[in-house]
Coordinates of C-alpha atoms in Angstrom, one line a residue:
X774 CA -40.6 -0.7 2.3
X775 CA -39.9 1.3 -1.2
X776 CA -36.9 2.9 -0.7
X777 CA -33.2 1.3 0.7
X778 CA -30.2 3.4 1.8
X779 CA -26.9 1.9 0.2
X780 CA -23.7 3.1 2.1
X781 CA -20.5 1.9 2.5
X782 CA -17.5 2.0 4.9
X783 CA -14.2 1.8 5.8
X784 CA -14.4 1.0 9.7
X785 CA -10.0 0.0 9.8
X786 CA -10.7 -3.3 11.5
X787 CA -13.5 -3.1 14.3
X788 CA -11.5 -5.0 17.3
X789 CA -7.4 -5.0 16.7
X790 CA -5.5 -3.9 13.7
X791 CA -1.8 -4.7 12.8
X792 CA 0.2 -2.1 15.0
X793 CA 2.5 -0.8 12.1
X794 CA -1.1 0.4 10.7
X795 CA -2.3 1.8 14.1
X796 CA -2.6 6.1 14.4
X797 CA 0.8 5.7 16.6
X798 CA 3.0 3.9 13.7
X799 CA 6.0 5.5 13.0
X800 CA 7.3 6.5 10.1
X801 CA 8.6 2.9 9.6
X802 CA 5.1 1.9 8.5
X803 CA 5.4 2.5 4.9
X804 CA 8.9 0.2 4.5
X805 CA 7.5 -2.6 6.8
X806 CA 4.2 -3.0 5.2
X807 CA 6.0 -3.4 2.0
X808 CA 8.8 -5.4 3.0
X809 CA 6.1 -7.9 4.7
X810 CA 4.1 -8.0 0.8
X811 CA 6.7 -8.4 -0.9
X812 CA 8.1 -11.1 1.6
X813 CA 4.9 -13.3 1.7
X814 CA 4.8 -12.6 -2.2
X815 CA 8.3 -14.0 -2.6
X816 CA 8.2 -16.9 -0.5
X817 CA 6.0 -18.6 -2.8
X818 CA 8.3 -19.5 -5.1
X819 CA 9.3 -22.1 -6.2
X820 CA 12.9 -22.0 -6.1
X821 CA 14.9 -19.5 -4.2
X822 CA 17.6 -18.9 -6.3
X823 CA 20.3 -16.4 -4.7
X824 CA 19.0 -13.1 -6.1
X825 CA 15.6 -14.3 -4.5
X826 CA 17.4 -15.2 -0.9
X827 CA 19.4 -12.2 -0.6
X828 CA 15.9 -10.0 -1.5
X829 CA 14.2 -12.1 1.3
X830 CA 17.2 -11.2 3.7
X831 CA 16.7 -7.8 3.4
X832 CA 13.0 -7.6 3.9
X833 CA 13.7 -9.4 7.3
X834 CA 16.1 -6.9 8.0
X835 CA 13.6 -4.1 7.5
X836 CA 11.6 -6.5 9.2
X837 CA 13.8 -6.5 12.2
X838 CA 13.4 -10.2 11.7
X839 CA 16.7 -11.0 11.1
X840 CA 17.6 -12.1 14.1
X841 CA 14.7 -13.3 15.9
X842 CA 11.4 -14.7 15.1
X843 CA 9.9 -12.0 16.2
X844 CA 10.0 -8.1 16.5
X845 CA 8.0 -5.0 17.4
X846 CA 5.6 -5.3 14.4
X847 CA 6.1 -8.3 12.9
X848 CA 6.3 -12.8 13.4
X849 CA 8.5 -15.1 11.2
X850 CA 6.2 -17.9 11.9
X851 CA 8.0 -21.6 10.8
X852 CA 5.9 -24.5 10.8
X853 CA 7.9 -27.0 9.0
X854 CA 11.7 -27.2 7.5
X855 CA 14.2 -24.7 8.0
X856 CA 14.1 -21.5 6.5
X857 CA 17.3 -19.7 8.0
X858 CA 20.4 -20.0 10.1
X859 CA 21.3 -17.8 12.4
X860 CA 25.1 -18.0 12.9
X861 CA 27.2 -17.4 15.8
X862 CA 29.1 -14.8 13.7
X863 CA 26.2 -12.5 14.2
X864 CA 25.7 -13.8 10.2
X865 CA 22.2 -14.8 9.1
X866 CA 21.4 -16.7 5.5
X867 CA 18.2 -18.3 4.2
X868 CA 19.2 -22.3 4.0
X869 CA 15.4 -22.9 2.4
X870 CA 15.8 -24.2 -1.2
X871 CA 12.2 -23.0 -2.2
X872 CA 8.4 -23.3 -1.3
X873 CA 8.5 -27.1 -1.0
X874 CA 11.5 -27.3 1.8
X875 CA 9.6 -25.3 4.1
X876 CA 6.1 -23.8 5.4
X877 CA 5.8 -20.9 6.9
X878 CA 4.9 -16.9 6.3
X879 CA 5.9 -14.0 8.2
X880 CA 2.8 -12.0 9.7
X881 CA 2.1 -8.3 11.3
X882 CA 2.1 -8.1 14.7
X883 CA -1.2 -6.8 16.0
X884 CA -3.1 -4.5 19.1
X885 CA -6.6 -3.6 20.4
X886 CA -8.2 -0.8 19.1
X887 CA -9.6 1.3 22.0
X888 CA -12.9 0.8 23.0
X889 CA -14.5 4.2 22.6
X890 CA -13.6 3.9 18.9
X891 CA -15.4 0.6 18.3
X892 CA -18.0 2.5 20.0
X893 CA -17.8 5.0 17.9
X894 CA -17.7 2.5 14.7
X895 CA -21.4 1.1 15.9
X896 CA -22.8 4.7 16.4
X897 CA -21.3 5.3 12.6
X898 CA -23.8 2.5 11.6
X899 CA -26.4 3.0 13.7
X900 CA -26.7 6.7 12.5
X901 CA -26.6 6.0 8.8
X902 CA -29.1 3.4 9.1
X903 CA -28.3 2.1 5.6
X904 CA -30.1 -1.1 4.7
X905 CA -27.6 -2.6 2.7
X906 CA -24.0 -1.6 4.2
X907 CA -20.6 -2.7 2.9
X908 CA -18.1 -3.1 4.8
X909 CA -14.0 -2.3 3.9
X910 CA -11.5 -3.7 6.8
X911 CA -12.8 -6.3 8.4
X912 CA -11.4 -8.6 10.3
X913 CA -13.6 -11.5 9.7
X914 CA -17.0 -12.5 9.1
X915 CA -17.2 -14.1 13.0
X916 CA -15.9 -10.8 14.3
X917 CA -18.2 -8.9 12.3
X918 CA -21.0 -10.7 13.3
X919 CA -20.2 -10.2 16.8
X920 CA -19.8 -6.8 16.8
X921 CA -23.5 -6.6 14.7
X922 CA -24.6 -8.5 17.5
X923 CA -23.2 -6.8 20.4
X924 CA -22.0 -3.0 19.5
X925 CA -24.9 -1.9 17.9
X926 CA -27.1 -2.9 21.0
X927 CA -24.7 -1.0 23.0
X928 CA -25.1 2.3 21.0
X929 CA -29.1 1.8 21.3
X930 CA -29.9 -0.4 17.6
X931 CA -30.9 -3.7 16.5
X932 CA -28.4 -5.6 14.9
X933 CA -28.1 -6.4 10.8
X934 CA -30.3 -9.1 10.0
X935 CA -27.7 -10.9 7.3
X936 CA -23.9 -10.6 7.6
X937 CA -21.4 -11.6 4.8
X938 CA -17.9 -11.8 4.5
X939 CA -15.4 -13.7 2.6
X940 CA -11.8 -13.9 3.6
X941 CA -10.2 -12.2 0.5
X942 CA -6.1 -12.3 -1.0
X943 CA -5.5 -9.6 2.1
X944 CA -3.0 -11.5 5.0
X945 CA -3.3 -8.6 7.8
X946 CA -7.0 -9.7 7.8
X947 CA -8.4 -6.7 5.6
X948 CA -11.7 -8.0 4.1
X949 CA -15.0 -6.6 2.3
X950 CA -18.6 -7.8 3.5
X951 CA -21.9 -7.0 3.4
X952 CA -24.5 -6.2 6.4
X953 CA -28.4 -6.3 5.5
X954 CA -31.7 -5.3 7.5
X955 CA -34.8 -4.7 7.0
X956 CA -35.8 -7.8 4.8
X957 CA -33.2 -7.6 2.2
X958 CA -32.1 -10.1 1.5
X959 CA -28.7 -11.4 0.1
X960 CA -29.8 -14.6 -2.3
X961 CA -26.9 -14.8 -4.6
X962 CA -22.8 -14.9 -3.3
X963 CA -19.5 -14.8 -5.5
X964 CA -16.6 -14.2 -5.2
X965 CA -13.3 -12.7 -7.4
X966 CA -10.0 -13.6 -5.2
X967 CA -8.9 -15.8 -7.8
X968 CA -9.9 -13.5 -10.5
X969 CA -6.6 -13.1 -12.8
X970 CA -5.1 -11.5 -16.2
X971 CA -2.3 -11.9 -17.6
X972 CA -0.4 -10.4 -14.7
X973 CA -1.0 -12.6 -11.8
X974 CA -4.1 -12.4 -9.0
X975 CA -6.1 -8.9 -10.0
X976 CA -8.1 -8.3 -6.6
X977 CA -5.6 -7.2 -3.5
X978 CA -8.5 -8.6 -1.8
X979 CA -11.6 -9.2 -3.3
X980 CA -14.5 -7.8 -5.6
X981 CA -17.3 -9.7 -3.4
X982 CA -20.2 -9.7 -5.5
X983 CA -23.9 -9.7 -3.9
X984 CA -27.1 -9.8 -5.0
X985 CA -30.1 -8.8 -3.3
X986 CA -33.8 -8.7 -2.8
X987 CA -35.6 -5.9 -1.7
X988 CA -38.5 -5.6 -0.3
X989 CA -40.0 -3.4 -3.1
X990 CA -39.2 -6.3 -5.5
X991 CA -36.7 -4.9 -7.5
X992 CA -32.9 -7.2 -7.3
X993 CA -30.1 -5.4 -6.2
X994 CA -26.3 -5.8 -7.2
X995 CA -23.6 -4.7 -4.9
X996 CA -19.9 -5.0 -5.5
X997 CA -17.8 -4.3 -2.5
X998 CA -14.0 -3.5 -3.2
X999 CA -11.0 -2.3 -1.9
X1000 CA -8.6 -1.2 -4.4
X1001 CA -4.5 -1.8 -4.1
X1002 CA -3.9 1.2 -1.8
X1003 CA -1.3 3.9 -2.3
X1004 CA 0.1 4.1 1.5
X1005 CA 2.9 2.3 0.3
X1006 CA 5.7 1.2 -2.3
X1007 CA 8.0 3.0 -4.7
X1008 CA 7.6 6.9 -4.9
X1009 CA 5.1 7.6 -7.2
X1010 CA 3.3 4.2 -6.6
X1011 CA 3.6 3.1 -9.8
X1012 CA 3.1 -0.9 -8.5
X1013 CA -0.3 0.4 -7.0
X1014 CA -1.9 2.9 -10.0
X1015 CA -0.9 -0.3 -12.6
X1016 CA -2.9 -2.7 -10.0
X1017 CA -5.7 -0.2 -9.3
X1018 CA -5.9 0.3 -13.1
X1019 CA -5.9 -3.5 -13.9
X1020 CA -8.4 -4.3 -10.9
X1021 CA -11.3 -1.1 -12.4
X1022 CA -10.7 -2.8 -16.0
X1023 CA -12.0 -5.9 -14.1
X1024 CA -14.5 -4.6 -12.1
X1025 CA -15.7 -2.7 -15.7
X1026 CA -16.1 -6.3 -16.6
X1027 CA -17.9 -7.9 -14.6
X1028 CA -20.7 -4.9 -14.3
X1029 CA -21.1 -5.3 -17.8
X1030 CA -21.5 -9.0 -17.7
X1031 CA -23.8 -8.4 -15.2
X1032 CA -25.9 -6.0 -17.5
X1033 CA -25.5 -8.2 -20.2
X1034 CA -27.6 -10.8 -17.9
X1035 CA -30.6 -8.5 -17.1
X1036 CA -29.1 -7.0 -13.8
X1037 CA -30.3 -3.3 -14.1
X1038 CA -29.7 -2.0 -10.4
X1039 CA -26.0 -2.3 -9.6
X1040 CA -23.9 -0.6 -7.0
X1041 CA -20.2 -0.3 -7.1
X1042 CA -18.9 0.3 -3.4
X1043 CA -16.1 0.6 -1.3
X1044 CA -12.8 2.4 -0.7
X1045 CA -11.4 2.4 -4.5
X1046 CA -8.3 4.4 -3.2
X1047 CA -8.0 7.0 -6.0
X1048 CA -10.1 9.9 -7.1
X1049 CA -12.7 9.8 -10.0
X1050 CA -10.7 11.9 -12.5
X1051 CA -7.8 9.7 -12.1
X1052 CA -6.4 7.7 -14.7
X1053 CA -6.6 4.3 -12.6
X1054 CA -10.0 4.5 -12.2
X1055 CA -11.1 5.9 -16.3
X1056 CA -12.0 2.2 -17.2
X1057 CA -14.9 2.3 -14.7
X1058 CA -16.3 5.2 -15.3
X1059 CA -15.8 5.5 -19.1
X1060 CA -16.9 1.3 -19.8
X1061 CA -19.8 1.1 -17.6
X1062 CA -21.7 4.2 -17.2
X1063 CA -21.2 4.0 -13.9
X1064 CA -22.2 7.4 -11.9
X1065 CA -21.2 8.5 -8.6
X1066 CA -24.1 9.4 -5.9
X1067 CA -21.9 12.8 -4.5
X1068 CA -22.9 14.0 -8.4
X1069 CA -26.6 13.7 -7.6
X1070 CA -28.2 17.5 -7.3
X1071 CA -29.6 16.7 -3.8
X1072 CA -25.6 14.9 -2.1
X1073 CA -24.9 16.8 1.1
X1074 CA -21.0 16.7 1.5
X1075 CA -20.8 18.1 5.1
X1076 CA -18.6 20.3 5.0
X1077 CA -15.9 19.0 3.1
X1078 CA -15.2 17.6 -0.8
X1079 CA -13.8 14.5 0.4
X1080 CA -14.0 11.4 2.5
X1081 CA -10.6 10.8 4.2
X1082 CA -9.7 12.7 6.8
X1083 CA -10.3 16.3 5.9
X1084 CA -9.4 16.3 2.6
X1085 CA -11.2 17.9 0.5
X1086 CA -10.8 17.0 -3.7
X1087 CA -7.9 14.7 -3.4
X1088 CA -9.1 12.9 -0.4
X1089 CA -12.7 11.4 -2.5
X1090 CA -11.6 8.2 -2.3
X1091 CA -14.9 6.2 -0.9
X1092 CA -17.8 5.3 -3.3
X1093 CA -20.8 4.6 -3.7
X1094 CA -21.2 4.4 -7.9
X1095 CA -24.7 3.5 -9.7
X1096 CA -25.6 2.3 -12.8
X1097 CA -28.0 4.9 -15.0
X1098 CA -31.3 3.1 -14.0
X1099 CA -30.7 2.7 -10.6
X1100 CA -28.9 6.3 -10.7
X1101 CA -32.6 7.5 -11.6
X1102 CA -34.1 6.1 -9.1
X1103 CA -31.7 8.0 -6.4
X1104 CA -33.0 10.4 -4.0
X1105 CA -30.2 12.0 -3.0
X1106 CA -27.5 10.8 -0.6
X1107 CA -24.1 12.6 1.4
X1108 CA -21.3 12.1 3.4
X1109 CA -21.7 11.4 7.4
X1110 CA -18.3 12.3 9.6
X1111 CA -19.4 12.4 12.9
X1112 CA -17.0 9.3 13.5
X1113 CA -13.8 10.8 11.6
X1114 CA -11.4 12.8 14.0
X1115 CA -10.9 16.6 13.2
X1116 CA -8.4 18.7 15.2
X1117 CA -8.9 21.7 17.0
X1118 CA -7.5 24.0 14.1
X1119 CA -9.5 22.2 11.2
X1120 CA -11.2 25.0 9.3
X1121 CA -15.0 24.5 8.4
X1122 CA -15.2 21.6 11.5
X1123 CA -18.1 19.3 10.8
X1124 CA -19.8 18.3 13.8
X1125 CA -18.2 14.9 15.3
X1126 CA -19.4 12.8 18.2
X1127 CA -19.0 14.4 22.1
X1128 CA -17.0 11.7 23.3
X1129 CA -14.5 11.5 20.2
X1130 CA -11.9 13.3 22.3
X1131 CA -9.0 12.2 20.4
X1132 CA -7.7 10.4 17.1
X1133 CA -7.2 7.6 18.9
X1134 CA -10.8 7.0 19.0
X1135 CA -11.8 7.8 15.6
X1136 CA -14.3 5.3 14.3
X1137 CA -12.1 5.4 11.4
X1138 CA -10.1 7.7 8.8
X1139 CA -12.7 7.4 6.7
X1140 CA -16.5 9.3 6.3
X1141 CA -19.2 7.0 5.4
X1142 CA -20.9 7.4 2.1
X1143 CA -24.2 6.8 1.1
X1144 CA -27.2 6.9 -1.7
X1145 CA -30.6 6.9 -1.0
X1146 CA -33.1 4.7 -3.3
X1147 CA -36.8 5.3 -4.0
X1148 CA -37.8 2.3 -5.9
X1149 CA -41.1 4.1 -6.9
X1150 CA -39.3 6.3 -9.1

């Protein structure tokens, strides 16, 4: 085989997904999400002094955790120590001194996802037919490896050959992989979850780094991210652009180091959560040389300028980016939607799957994106 299809993914969790994340959420989802961050971030402390209590106190409030363990879209789990006390008053306090007195986390309450959509996932995969896949949301490599094995006989396909995940700095169980067929095969693994600078942990999840052989001979890079997203926070998302901006500095990095070491062929993946001109994303464009397939003379976009939803411009947020020699060797590539929901008064509909009857079973919010390879070239 000389040629390999690259694509990548966002399939929102294949089997459940927390339930303040599911199409139904209300308009709760935003504060919940980021009380739970911020609550899991804050509990690692190592002394709660009382600014830190009362802040924890309020996220279970928006938590609705307050007074019970548990609530419509989130658990207070408490393995060991005490961590609050409930008075009869109707009064709640946190009585934990800091990390040591206590173990425990607070996690997102979660719900199936229905089955037509996980159909409609595996008919995603199966009609790309890309070689070398990555994979944004999820849940785990078992789970993922499951539904290789079992979904994509259902929809008519053999399953991937090789599939890789690492659980990455995500708790709701949002993680990046890899799936490979076709005899290529993944020979080198690393991972960047405890990547840092001088701000803390750099990768909300992980930059999972993969190299591969191809058949044609030639090694093969692939870097599967998902950037700090912007679906929630302060207005303007400040938090997020700073962490998106420090997490493309890194990833500017390590492609470089990579070069540096004879790597030619390198592919930058994944949902990166922010459009090309932005300025989160300059340093990986501007340090690296990276290019993006959809600039390649021969892209097909389907019908619309972006990848979530039906966005056009703004919504260009999935990626698959190439380094200048393996950007030569490019065929062409495009945008498949036939698994992304489009309602009845969307202008310029693309064509989407017969039985995809509703949003509720979208394969995901998200097109697939991919790059075609001749290695001959």
């Amino acid at each position: 085989m000389s040629t390999t299809r690259i694509g990548s993914f966002n399939v929102e969790n294949m089997f459940e997904r927390p339930k303040v994340m599911g199409r139904n959420a209300t308009k709760h989802a935003a504060p919940i999400l980021a009380a739970h961050a911020r609550f899991n971030e804050l509990i690692a402390s190592e002394t709660y002094t009382p600014e830190v209590k009362e802040e924890l106190a309020e996220h279970l409030t928006t938590l609705e955790l307050l007074r019970s363990d548990r609530s419509r879209y989130a658990i207070l789990r408490r393995i060991r120590g005490r961590f609050l006390a409930r008075h009869r008053t109707g009064e709640t306090s946190v009585v934990a001194s800091g990390r040591e007195s206590w173990v425990g986390w607070v996690e997102l309450t979660t719900e199936p996802i229905s089955e037509l959509a996980t159909r409609h996932t595996a008919q995603v995969m199966r009609d790309v037919g890309a070689q070398v896949l990555g994979v944004v949301e999820a849940e785990s490599r078992e789970l993922l490896h499951m539904f290789s094995a079992s979904m994509l006989k259902h929809v008519g396909w053999t399953p991937y050959e090789e599939v890789h995940l690492i659980d990455g700095n995500d708790e709701r169980g949002i993680n990046v992989g890899l799936l490979t067929r076709d005899a290529h095969q993944v020979i080198t693994i690393r991972t960047h979850v405890y990547a840092r600078d001088t701000s803390g942990v750099v990768f909300s999840r992980d930059c999972a780094e993969y190299h591969v052989r191809t058949p044609a001979g030639p090694e093969l890079v692939v870097l599967v991210n998902h950037l700090k997203s912007k679906g929630y926070g302060s207005p303007g998302d400040p938090l997020g652009a700073r962490r998106r901006f420090r997490q493309a500095v890194r990833i500017s990095r390590i492609v470089n180091r990579l070069r540096d070491e004879g790597h030619e062929h390198i592919a930058v993946v994944g949902d990166l959560n922010d459009t090309a001109d932005s300025e989160c994303l300059r340093p990986l464009f501007q340090r690296t040389g990276l290019r993006d397939i959809s600039e390649h003379e021969n892209f097909d976009w389907n019908h619309r300028l972006g990848t979530y939803r039906g966005v056009n411009e703004k919504g260009k947020i999935d990626y698959v980016l190439l380094t200048p020699p393996l950007f030569a060797k490019a065929t062409g590539g495009g945008v498949f939607r036939k698994g992304v929901w489009r309602g009845p008064r969307t202008r310029d509909r693309w064509d989407i799957y017969e039985t995809l009857t509703g949003e509720v079973h979208a394969a995901s919010d998200h097109a697939a994106i991919y790059a075609d390879i001749d290695w001959t070239r």
